[in-house]
Structure formats: C-alpha cells, structure tokens
mmCIF file with all atom_site columns, C-alpha atoms in Angstrom:
data_model
loop_
_atom_site.group_PDB
_atom_site.id
_atom_site.type_symbol
_atom_site.label_atom_id
_atom_site.label_alt_id
_atom_site.label_comp_id
_atom_site.label_asym_id
_atom_site.label_entity_id
_atom_site.label_seq_id
_atom_site.pdbx_PDB_ins_code
_atom_site.Cartn_x
_atom_site.Cartn_y
_atom_site.Cartn_z
_atom_site.occupancy
_atom_site.B_iso_or_equiv
_atom_site.pdbx_formal_charge
_atom_site.auth_seq_id
_atom_site.auth_comp_id
_atom_site.auth_asym_id
_atom_site.auth_atom_id
_atom_site.pdbx_PDB_model_num
ATOM 1  C CA . MET A 1 1  ? -66.420 -0.876  -25.936 1.00 0.00 ? 1  MET A CA 1
ATOM 2  C CA . PRO A 1 2  ? -63.958 -3.281  -27.517 1.00 0.00 ? 2  PRO A CA 1
ATOM 3  C CA . GLN A 1 3  ? -65.127 -5.494  -30.331 1.00 0.00 ? 3  GLN A CA 1
ATOM 4  C CA . HIS A 1 4  ? -64.355 -9.159  -29.782 1.00 0.00 ? 4  HIS A CA 1
ATOM 5  C CA . THR A 1 5  ? -63.806 -11.445 -32.704 1.00 0.00 ? 5  THR A CA 1
ATOM 6  C CA . PRO A 1 6  ? -65.362 -14.889 -32.427 1.00 0.00 ? 6  PRO A CA 1
ATOM 7  C CA . PRO A 1 7  ? -62.870 -17.778 -32.207 1.00 0.00 ? 7  PRO A CA 1
ATOM 8  C CA . ARG A 1 8  ? -62.153 -19.486 -35.492 1.00 0.00 ? 8  ARG A CA 1
ATOM 9  C CA . PRO A 1 9  ? -62.920 -23.210 -35.688 1.00 0.00 ? 9  PRO A CA 1
ATOM 10 C CA . ILE A 1 10 ? -59.992 -25.586 -35.289 1.00 0.00 ? 10 ILE A CA 1
ATOM 11 C CA . CYS A 1 11 ? -59.088 -27.664 -38.335 1.00 0.00 ? 11 CYS A CA 1
ATOM 12 C CA . GLY A 1 12 ? -60.736 -31.082 -38.213 1.00 0.00 ? 12 GLY A CA 1
ATOM 13 C CA . HIS A 1 13 ? -57.932 -32.722 -40.180 1.00 0.00 ? 13 HIS A CA 1
ATOM 14 C CA . CYS A 1 14 ? -55.064 -31.892 -37.814 1.00 0.00 ? 14 CYS A CA 1
ATOM 15 C CA . ASP A 1 15 ? -56.996 -31.094 -34.581 1.00 0.00 ? 15 ASP A CA 1
ATOM 16 C CA . GLY A 1 16 ? -54.941 -27.949 -33.996 1.00 0.00 ? 16 GLY A CA 1
ATOM 17 C CA . PHE A 1 17 ? -51.505 -29.519 -34.583 1.00 0.00 ? 17 PHE A CA 1
ATOM 18 C CA . PRO A 1 18 ? -50.810 -28.209 -38.099 1.00 0.00 ? 18 PRO A CA 1
ATOM 19 C CA . THR A 1 19 ? -47.058 -28.765 -38.336 1.00 0.00 ? 19 THR A CA 1
ATOM 20 C CA . VAL A 1 20 ? -45.164 -31.945 -37.518 1.00 0.00 ? 20 VAL A CA 1
ATOM 21 C CA . THR A 1 21 ? -41.502 -32.904 -37.679 1.00 0.00 ? 21 THR A CA 1
ATOM 22 C CA . ILE A 1 22 ? -40.711 -36.360 -39.042 1.00 0.00 ? 22 ILE A CA 1
ATOM 23 C CA . THR A 1 23 ? -37.379 -38.144 -38.701 1.00 0.00 ? 23 THR A CA 1
ATOM 24 C CA . THR A 1 24 ? -36.000 -39.655 -41.895 1.00 0.00 ? 24 THR A CA 1
ATOM 25 C CA . GLY A 1 25 ? -33.981 -42.381 -40.153 1.00 0.00 ? 25 GLY A CA 1
ATOM 26 C CA . THR A 1 26 ? -30.602 -40.912 -41.108 1.00 0.00 ? 26 THR A CA 1
ATOM 27 C CA . ARG A 1 27 ? -28.231 -38.786 -39.080 1.00 0.00 ? 27 ARG A CA 1
ATOM 28 C CA . THR A 1 28 ? -26.280 -35.626 -39.891 1.00 0.00 ? 28 THR A CA 1
ATOM 29 C CA . ARG A 1 29 ? -22.480 -35.427 -39.709 1.00 0.00 ? 29 ARG A CA 1
ATOM 30 C CA . ASP A 1 30 ? -22.590 -34.260 -36.094 1.00 0.00 ? 30 ASP A CA 1
ATOM 31 C CA . GLY A 1 31 ? -24.883 -37.136 -35.029 1.00 0.00 ? 31 GLY A CA 1
ATOM 32 C CA . GLN A 1 32 ? -28.236 -35.367 -34.928 1.00 0.00 ? 32 GLN A CA 1
ATOM 33 C CA . ARG A 1 33 ? -31.290 -36.917 -36.548 1.00 0.00 ? 33 ARG A CA 1
ATOM 34 C CA . GLN A 1 34 ? -32.209 -35.717 -40.029 1.00 0.00 ? 34 GLN A CA 1
ATOM 35 C CA . THR A 1 35 ? -35.786 -34.336 -39.970 1.00 0.00 ? 35 THR A CA 1
ATOM 36 C CA . ILE A 1 36 ? -38.337 -32.905 -42.374 1.00 0.00 ? 36 ILE A CA 1
ATOM 37 C CA . THR A 1 37 ? -41.295 -30.633 -41.587 1.00 0.00 ? 37 THR A CA 1
ATOM 38 C CA . ALA A 1 38 ? -44.799 -31.312 -42.897 1.00 0.00 ? 38 ALA A CA 1
ATOM 39 C CA . ASN A 1 39 ? -47.790 -28.938 -42.792 1.00 0.00 ? 39 ASN A CA 1
ATOM 40 C CA . CYS A 1 40 ? -51.457 -29.913 -42.772 1.00 0.00 ? 40 CYS A CA 1
ATOM 41 C CA . PRO A 1 41 ? -52.700 -29.652 -46.379 1.00 0.00 ? 41 PRO A CA 1
ATOM 42 C CA . ALA A 1 42 ? -56.245 -28.716 -45.310 1.00 0.00 ? 42 ALA A CA 1
ATOM 43 C CA . CYS A 1 43 ? -55.393 -25.623 -43.247 1.00 0.00 ? 43 CYS A CA 1
ATOM 44 C CA . ARG A 1 44 ? -51.931 -24.957 -44.730 1.00 0.00 ? 44 ARG A CA 1
ATOM 45 C CA . GLY A 1 45 ? -50.305 -24.924 -41.294 1.00 0.00 ? 45 GLY A CA 1
ATOM 46 C CA . THR A 1 46 ? -52.582 -22.378 -39.597 1.00 0.00 ? 46 THR A CA 1
ATOM 47 C CA . SER A 1 47 ? -54.565 -24.899 -37.446 1.00 0.00 ? 47 SER A CA 1
ATOM 48 C CA . HIS A 1 48 ? -57.795 -23.026 -38.244 1.00 0.00 ? 48 HIS A CA 1
ATOM 49 C CA . THR A 1 49 ? -60.396 -23.530 -40.912 1.00 0.00 ? 49 THR A CA 1
ATOM 50 C CA . THR A 1 50 ? -61.806 -20.674 -42.902 1.00 0.00 ? 50 THR A CA 1
ATOM 51 C CA . THR A 1 51 ? -65.417 -19.664 -42.711 1.00 0.00 ? 51 THR A CA 1
ATOM 52 C CA . PRO A 1 52 ? -67.689 -20.307 -45.723 1.00 0.00 ? 52 PRO A CA 1
ATOM 53 C CA . ALA A 1 53 ? -68.044 -16.550 -46.276 1.00 0.00 ? 53 ALA A CA 1
ATOM 54 C CA . ALA A 1 54 ? -64.264 -16.223 -46.624 1.00 0.00 ? 54 ALA A CA 1
ATOM 55 C CA . ARG A 1 55 ? -64.206 -18.915 -49.305 1.00 0.00 ? 55 ARG A CA 1
ATOM 56 C CA . ALA A 1 56 ? -67.032 -17.426 -51.384 1.00 0.00 ? 56 ALA A CA 1
ATOM 57 C CA . ARG A 1 57 ? -65.942 -16.079 -54.722 1.00 0.00 ? 57 ARG A CA 1
ATOM 58 C CA . ILE A 1 58 ? -66.521 -12.408 -55.381 1.00 0.00 ? 58 ILE A CA 1
ATOM 59 C CA . GLY A 1 59 ? -68.680 -11.777 -58.418 1.00 0.00 ? 59 GLY A CA 1
ATOM 60 C CA . ALA A 1 60 ? -69.885 -15.344 -58.714 1.00 0.00 ? 60 ALA A CA 1
#
C-alpha cells in the first residue's frame, strides 16, 4: 500500500503566497514596468512552515 505524507502547514505569514512582484515606479527602455521580486522571510519562498521536529538540533 502506498504511504501518504501528511500535508505540511501553510505559512501563517504569507498565507501560501510566498513570492510577490513589486513595481518600482520606473519603466525600462522598451516601456515595460521595472519590477523586483520579494520572498517571504518566514518560509523563504516555499509557502510551507517546517515542523518542530525538523527544526530540532541534533545532539542538543
């Protein structure tokens, strides 16, 4: 029988939207908007939080 992995909890800081694109207000030479990309600092752009067991230090 296949083993199913339980779903990982969604990050509470970004609510599952870990990466956003922000316009800077300027335009490029060809007229497109200049943008920057920002990742959620809590989940580092994965949209999931880690479990407490995964954060535990080994040998502590």
